[in-house]
PDB file of C-alpha atoms in Angstrom:
ATOM      1  CA  MET C 168      77.343 133.667  -8.113  1.00  0.00           C
ATOM      2  CA  LYS C 169      79.108 131.118  -5.892  1.00  0.00           C
ATOM      3  CA  LEU C 170      80.889 127.748  -7.247  1.00  0.00           C
ATOM      4  CA  THR C 171      81.044 124.549  -5.271  1.00  0.00           C
ATOM      5  CA  ARG C 172      84.723 123.350  -4.486  1.00  0.00           C
ATOM      6  CA  ARG C 173      83.888 120.430  -7.496  1.00  0.00           C
ATOM      7  CA  GLN C 174      83.064 123.214  -9.851  1.00  0.00           C
ATOM      8  CA  GLN C 175      86.231 125.075  -8.722  1.00  0.00           C
ATOM      9  CA  GLU C 176      88.061 121.976  -9.433  1.00  0.00           C
ATOM     10  CA  ILE C 177      86.366 121.664 -12.831  1.00  0.00           C
ATOM     11  CA  TYR C 178      87.097 125.242 -13.997  1.00  0.00           C
ATOM     12  CA  GLN C 179      90.984 124.749 -12.632  1.00  0.00           C
ATOM     13  CA  THR C 180      91.237 122.133 -14.780  1.00  0.00           C
ATOM     14  CA  LEU C 181      89.676 123.237 -17.572  1.00  0.00           C
ATOM     15  CA  ARG C 182      92.071 126.035 -17.469  1.00  0.00           C
ATOM     16  CA  ASP C 183      95.548 123.578 -16.907  1.00  0.00           C
ATOM     17  CA  SER C 184      94.444 121.684 -20.024  1.00  0.00           C
ATOM     18  CA  GLN C 185      94.186 124.323 -22.118  1.00  0.00           C
ATOM     19  CA  GLU C 186      97.901 123.379 -24.056  1.00  0.00           C
ATOM     20  CA  ARG C 187      96.594 120.456 -24.021  1.00  0.00           C
ATOM     21  CA  PHE C 188      93.448 120.484 -25.869  1.00  0.00           C
ATOM     22  CA  GLU C 189      94.009 122.331 -29.681  1.00  0.00           C
ATOM     23  CA  HIS C 190      90.042 122.377 -29.390  1.00  0.00           C
ATOM     24  CA  PRO C 191      87.942 122.870 -26.915  1.00  0.00           C
ATOM     25  CA  PRO C 192      87.726 119.181 -25.198  1.00  0.00           C
ATOM     26  CA  THR C 193      84.207 117.328 -25.021  1.00  0.00           C
ATOM     27  CA  TYR C 194      82.127 115.982 -22.390  1.00  0.00           C
ATOM     28  CA  ASP C 195      83.932 112.403 -23.175  1.00  0.00           C
ATOM     29  CA  GLU C 196      87.109 113.989 -22.857  1.00  0.00           C
ATOM     30  CA  LEU C 197      86.227 116.106 -19.956  1.00  0.00           C
ATOM     31  CA  CYS C 198      84.758 112.955 -17.709  1.00  0.00           C
ATOM     32  CA  GLN C 199      88.276 111.431 -18.414  1.00  0.00           C
ATOM     33  CA  LEU C 200      90.342 114.235 -17.288  1.00  0.00           C
ATOM     34  CA  LEU C 201      88.039 114.399 -13.686  1.00  0.00           C
ATOM     35  CA  GLY C 202      87.516 110.872 -13.518  1.00  0.00           C
ATOM     36  CA  LEU C 203      84.191 111.322 -14.173  1.00  0.00           C
ATOM     37  CA  SER C 204      81.920 108.130 -14.917  1.00  0.00           C
ATOM     38  CA  SER C 205      78.540 109.580 -15.463  1.00  0.00           C
ATOM     39  CA  ARG C 206      77.814 113.134 -18.008  1.00  0.00           C
ATOM     40  CA  GLY C 207      75.382 113.608 -16.373  1.00  0.00           C
ATOM     41  CA  SER C 208      76.891 114.629 -13.283  1.00  0.00           C
ATOM     42  CA  LEU C 209      79.628 116.649 -15.245  1.00  0.00           C
ATOM     43  CA  HIS C 210      76.505 117.881 -17.257  1.00  0.00           C
ATOM     44  CA  LYS C 211      75.008 119.707 -14.155  1.00  0.00           C
ATOM     45  CA  HIS C 212      78.653 121.340 -12.787  1.00  0.00           C
ATOM     46  CA  ILE C 213      78.857 122.709 -16.193  1.00  0.00           C
ATOM     47  CA  GLN C 214      75.687 124.521 -16.018  1.00  0.00           C
ATOM     48  CA  ALA C 215      76.937 126.463 -13.304  1.00  0.00           C
ATOM     49  CA  LEU C 216      80.074 127.524 -14.684  1.00  0.00           C
ATOM     50  CA  ILE C 217      78.337 128.626 -17.598  1.00  0.00           C
ATOM     51  CA  GLN C 218      75.250 130.396 -15.237  1.00  0.00           C
ATOM     52  CA  ALA C 219      78.790 131.634 -13.535  1.00  0.00           C
ATOM     53  CA  GLY C 220      79.740 133.147 -17.005  1.00  0.00           C
ATOM     54  CA  LEU C 221      83.106 131.512 -16.889  1.00  0.00           C
ATOM     55  CA  VAL C 222      82.787 128.909 -19.878  1.00  0.00           C
ATOM     56  CA  GLU C 223      80.682 128.660 -22.641  1.00  0.00           C
ATOM     57  CA  PRO C 224      78.369 126.049 -24.929  1.00  0.00           C
ATOM     58  CA  ILE C 225      79.833 125.714 -28.549  1.00  0.00           C
ATOM     59  CA  ASP C 226      76.664 126.222 -30.831  1.00  0.00           C
ATOM     60  CA  GLY C 227      76.062 123.266 -33.502  1.00  0.00           C
ATOM     61  CA  LEU C 228      78.332 120.992 -32.047  1.00  0.00           C
ATOM     62  CA  GLN C 229      78.956 118.401 -30.336  1.00  0.00           C
ATOM     63  CA  ARG C 230      82.318 119.582 -29.028  1.00  0.00           C
ATOM     64  CA  GLY C 231      81.334 120.505 -25.286  1.00  0.00           C
ATOM     65  CA  ILE C 232      82.386 123.445 -24.043  1.00  0.00           C
ATOM     66  CA  ARG C 233      85.359 126.453 -23.678  1.00  0.00           C
ATOM     67  CA  LEU C 234      86.327 129.093 -21.254  1.00  0.00           C
ATOM     68  CA  THR C 235      85.241 132.538 -22.106  1.00  0.00           C
ATOM     69  CA  ASP C 236      88.490 134.083 -20.414  1.00  0.00           C
ATOM     70  CA  GLN C 237      90.048 136.654 -23.394  1.00  0.00           C
ATOM     71  CA  ASP C 238      93.552 135.570 -21.873  1.00  0.00           C
ATOM     72  CA  GLN C 239      92.816 132.357 -23.231  1.00  0.00           C
ATOM     73  CA  PRO C 240      95.339 131.444 -26.575  1.00  0.00           C
ATOM     74  CA  GLU C 241      93.098 131.950 -29.495  1.00  0.00           C
ATOM     75  CA  GLY C 242      93.388 130.247 -32.617  1.00  0.00           C
ATOM     76  CA  ILE C 243      95.390 126.910 -33.769  1.00  0.00           C
ATOM     77  CA  PRO C 244      99.172 127.112 -34.494  1.00  0.00           C
ATOM     78  CA  PHE C 245     100.011 128.352 -37.496  1.00  0.00           C
ATOM     79  CA  LEU C 246     103.196 126.850 -38.679  1.00  0.00           C
ATOM     80  CA  GLY C 247     104.120 128.592 -41.935  1.00  0.00           C
ATOM     81  CA  ARG C 248     104.411 127.540 -45.450  1.00  0.00           C
ATOM     82  CA  ILE C 249     105.042 123.486 -46.095  1.00  0.00           C
ATOM     83  CA  ALA C 250     108.812 123.955 -46.463  1.00  0.00           C
ATOM     84  CA  ALA C 251     111.835 121.182 -46.786  1.00  0.00           C
ATOM     85  CA  GLY C 252     114.181 120.306 -44.190  1.00  0.00           C
ATOM     86  CA  LYS C 253     112.096 120.077 -40.911  1.00  0.00           C
ATOM     87  CA  PRO C 254     109.051 117.807 -39.294  1.00  0.00           C
ATOM     88  CA  ILE C 255     106.440 119.691 -38.751  1.00  0.00           C
ATOM     89  CA  GLU C 256     106.865 118.686 -34.480  1.00  0.00           C
ATOM     90  CA  ALA C 257     110.517 120.939 -34.969  1.00  0.00           C
ATOM     91  CA  ILE C 258     109.154 123.789 -36.272  1.00  0.00           C
ATOM     92  CA  ALA C 259     108.572 126.579 -33.954  1.00  0.00           C
ATOM     93  CA  GLU C 260     104.845 127.870 -33.345  1.00  0.00           C
ATOM     94  CA  THR C 261     105.380 131.886 -34.050  1.00  0.00           C
ATOM     95  CA  GLU C 262     101.380 132.416 -34.025  1.00  0.00           C
ATOM     96  CA  ARG C 263      97.872 131.342 -34.071  1.00  0.00           C
ATOM     97  CA  MET C 264      95.499 131.414 -36.917  1.00  0.00           C
ATOM     98  CA  LYS C 265      91.227 131.447 -35.656  1.00  0.00           C
ATOM     99  CA  VAL C 266      89.466 128.825 -37.580  1.00  0.00           C
ATOM    100  CA  PRO C 267      85.866 127.760 -38.015  1.00  0.00           C
ATOM    101  CA  ASP C 268      85.419 124.674 -35.451  1.00  0.00           C
ATOM    102  CA  GLU C 269      83.799 122.285 -38.004  1.00  0.00           C
ATOM    103  CA  LEU C 270      87.423 122.192 -40.163  1.00  0.00           C
ATOM    104  CA  LEU C 271      88.788 120.783 -37.041  1.00  0.00           C
ATOM    105  CA  GLY C 272      89.509 117.508 -36.203  1.00  0.00           C
ATOM    106  CA  ARG C 273      89.027 115.829 -33.033  1.00  0.00           C
ATOM    107  CA  GLY C 274      92.667 115.764 -32.182  1.00  0.00           C
ATOM    108  CA  PRO C 275      94.981 118.651 -31.837  1.00  0.00           C
ATOM    109  CA  CYS C 276      95.410 120.294 -35.034  1.00  0.00           C
ATOM    110  CA  PHE C 277      97.714 123.184 -36.927  1.00  0.00           C
ATOM    111  CA  VAL C 278      97.697 125.099 -40.327  1.00  0.00           C
ATOM    112  CA  LEU C 279     100.374 125.325 -42.799  1.00  0.00           C
ATOM    113  CA  GLN C 280     100.183 127.109 -45.589  1.00  0.00           C
ATOM    114  CA  VAL C 281     100.477 125.502 -49.556  1.00  0.00           C
ATOM    115  CA  ASN C 282     103.715 126.181 -51.250  1.00  0.00           C
ATOM    116  CA  GLY C 283     103.026 125.386 -55.035  1.00  0.00           C
ATOM    117  CA  ASP C 284     100.387 122.959 -57.346  1.00  0.00           C
ATOM    118  CA  SER C 285     100.704 119.557 -57.226  1.00  0.00           C
ATOM    119  CA  MET C 286      97.241 119.178 -55.708  1.00  0.00           C
ATOM    120  CA  ILE C 287      95.197 121.563 -57.663  1.00  0.00           C
ATOM    121  CA  GLU C 288      92.962 118.556 -59.075  1.00  0.00           C
ATOM    122  CA  GLU C 289      91.864 117.839 -55.286  1.00  0.00           C
ATOM    123  CA  GLY C 290      91.150 121.802 -55.272  1.00  0.00           C
ATOM    124  CA  ILE C 291      94.020 123.012 -53.030  1.00  0.00           C
ATOM    125  CA  PHE C 292      96.033 125.947 -54.279  1.00  0.00           C
ATOM    126  CA  ASP C 293      99.216 127.817 -53.914  1.00  0.00           C
ATOM    127  CA  GLY C 294      98.928 130.163 -50.966  1.00  0.00           C
ATOM    128  CA  ASP C 295      95.651 128.284 -49.385  1.00  0.00           C
ATOM    129  CA  TYR C 296      95.668 127.656 -46.139  1.00  0.00           C
ATOM    130  CA  VAL C 297      94.988 123.682 -44.606  1.00  0.00           C
ATOM    131  CA  ILE C 298      93.814 122.692 -41.378  1.00  0.00           C
ATOM    132  CA  ILE C 299      96.118 119.612 -39.890  1.00  0.00           C
ATOM    133  CA  GLU C 300      95.113 117.282 -37.665  1.00  0.00           C
ATOM    134  CA  GLN C 301      98.104 116.014 -35.729  1.00  0.00           C
ATOM    135  CA  GLN C 302      98.764 112.135 -35.945  1.00  0.00           C
ATOM    136  CA  ASP C 303     101.045 109.791 -37.628  1.00  0.00           C
ATOM    137  CA  ARG C 304      98.849 107.258 -39.184  1.00  0.00           C
ATOM    138  CA  ALA C 305      96.567 107.652 -42.002  1.00  0.00           C
ATOM    139  CA  ASP C 306      93.621 105.329 -44.352  1.00  0.00           C
ATOM    140  CA  ASN C 307      94.624 104.912 -47.479  1.00  0.00           C
ATOM    141  CA  GLY C 308      93.219 107.421 -49.689  1.00  0.00           C
ATOM    142  CA  ASP C 309      93.098 110.289 -46.949  1.00  0.00           C
ATOM    143  CA  ILE C 310      95.674 113.969 -47.749  1.00  0.00           C
ATOM    144  CA  VAL C 311      97.906 113.882 -45.550  1.00  0.00           C
ATOM    145  CA  VAL C 312     101.253 115.663 -44.502  1.00  0.00           C
ATOM    146  CA  ALA C 313     104.218 113.295 -44.800  1.00  0.00           C
ATOM    147  CA  PHE C 314     107.943 114.051 -43.816  1.00  0.00           C
ATOM    148  CA  VAL C 315     109.951 112.399 -46.066  1.00  0.00           C
ATOM    149  CA  ASN C 316     113.495 111.103 -45.914  1.00  0.00           C
ATOM    150  CA  ASN C 317     113.901 113.215 -43.014  1.00  0.00           C
ATOM    151  CA  GLU C 318     114.055 116.274 -45.455  1.00  0.00           C
ATOM    152  CA  GLU C 319     110.716 117.505 -46.937  1.00  0.00           C
ATOM    153  CA  VAL C 320     107.686 118.059 -45.974  1.00  0.00           C
ATOM    154  CA  THR C 321     104.541 117.468 -48.487  1.00  0.00           C
ATOM    155  CA  LEU C 322     100.936 117.579 -48.816  1.00  0.00           C
ATOM    156  CA  LYS C 323     100.037 114.141 -50.771  1.00  0.00           C
ATOM    157  CA  LYS C 324      97.190 111.890 -50.896  1.00  0.00           C
ATOM    158  CA  ILE C 325      98.765 108.610 -49.594  1.00  0.00           C
ATOM    159  CA  GLU C 326      98.317 104.310 -50.274  1.00  0.00           C
ATOM    160  CA  GLN C 327      99.749 102.386 -48.050  1.00  0.00           C
ATOM    161  CA  LYS C 328     100.857  98.838 -48.791  1.00  0.00           C
ATOM    162  CA  PRO C 329     103.206  96.411 -46.909  1.00  0.00           C
ATOM    163  CA  ASP C 330     106.162  96.960 -48.777  1.00  0.00           C
ATOM    164  CA  GLN C 331     105.482 100.411 -49.861  1.00  0.00           C
ATOM    165  CA  VAL C 332     104.083 104.277 -49.466  1.00  0.00           C
ATOM    166  CA  ILE C 333     103.098 106.074 -52.441  1.00  0.00           C
ATOM    167  CA  LEU C 334     102.015 109.712 -52.436  1.00  0.00           C
ATOM    168  CA  TYR C 335      99.985 110.884 -54.783  1.00  0.00           C
ATOM    169  CA  PRO C 336     100.059 114.649 -56.511  1.00  0.00           C
ATOM    170  CA  ALA C 337      96.386 115.821 -57.404  1.00  0.00           C
ATOM    171  CA  ASN C 338      98.365 117.221 -60.559  1.00  0.00           C
ATOM    172  CA  SER C 339      97.930 115.143 -63.768  1.00  0.00           C
ATOM    173  CA  SER C 340     101.829 116.992 -64.946  1.00  0.00           C
ATOM    174  CA  MET C 341     103.326 115.229 -61.728  1.00  0.00           C
ATOM    175  CA  SER C 342     104.022 111.750 -60.900  1.00  0.00           C
ATOM    176  CA  ALA C 343     103.351 109.490 -58.199  1.00  0.00           C
ATOM    177  CA  MET C 344     106.100 109.166 -55.674  1.00  0.00           C
ATOM    178  CA  ILE C 345     107.323 105.531 -54.342  1.00  0.00           C
ATOM    179  CA  TYR C 346     108.534 105.259 -50.804  1.00  0.00           C
ATOM    180  CA  ARG C 347     109.851 102.442 -48.481  1.00  0.00           C
ATOM    181  CA  PRO C 348     107.269 102.839 -45.346  1.00  0.00           C
ATOM    182  CA  ASP C 349     110.406 103.646 -43.358  1.00  0.00           C
ATOM    183  CA  GLU C 350     111.269 106.847 -45.381  1.00  0.00           C
ATOM    184  CA  VAL C 351     107.999 108.308 -44.960  1.00  0.00           C
ATOM    185  CA  GLN C 352     106.400 109.638 -41.600  1.00  0.00           C
ATOM    186  CA  ILE C 353     102.632 110.726 -41.197  1.00  0.00           C
ATOM    187  CA  GLN C 354     102.478 114.333 -39.645  1.00  0.00           C
ATOM    188  CA  GLY C 355      98.502 114.959 -39.794  1.00  0.00           C
ATOM    189  CA  ILE C 356      95.268 114.663 -41.853  1.00  0.00           C
ATOM    190  CA  LEU C 357      93.856 116.854 -43.932  1.00  0.00           C
ATOM    191  CA  THR C 358      90.764 118.542 -42.339  1.00  0.00           C
ATOM    192  CA  GLY C 359      89.844 121.978 -43.406  1.00  0.00           C
ATOM    193  CA  LEU C 360      90.445 124.637 -45.984  1.00  0.00           C
ATOM    194  CA  MET C 361      90.925 128.003 -46.305  1.00  0.00           C
ATOM    195  CA  ARG C 362      91.126 130.391 -49.091  1.00  0.00           C
ATOM    196  CA  ASN C 363      92.049 134.265 -48.747  1.00  0.00           C
ATOM    197  CA  TYR C 364      90.563 135.835 -52.681  1.00  0.00           C
ATOM    198  CA  ARG C 365      92.112 139.416 -52.440  1.00  0.00           C
TER     199      ARG C 365
END
């Protein structure tokens, strides 16, 4: 099937933007990327790309489409165990992990492996894999990955007040940790959990 010049442009934009999106772009994100005001006109071009076998719709979700190319990177970055000493963005991506679409957030995501038992009362155990949507803000009560005092990365429930940030473990044998707002940098919020039972 021969593509129009506009359809080729859309396909190339999708290929060029693979690194920008950790999840397949939504139709709204595609419209924004392409400078289109109407989802209707985009939909017609996308149908042509689907018929050409270049893209595929994501069933059951309003997430849009993904490329069918085999050479695109699969999964999202797996950054290892939550470790002291480095902010998330400073950790080199060594591998990627396939994650079900329904566990992903709307923005870029990454996977960490849980170290320790500070969140067991939330059902998060040592060795579990958590899916984190990368962002620098959170609502009170969110479970976040926080970089504390420029030295430790931790997974905790957050409460933010004007003069302090409280990080709560979900383990009754542990105490909450209280910091000044400038001592805590939010790295992302929890969106999903995976566990290996072997």
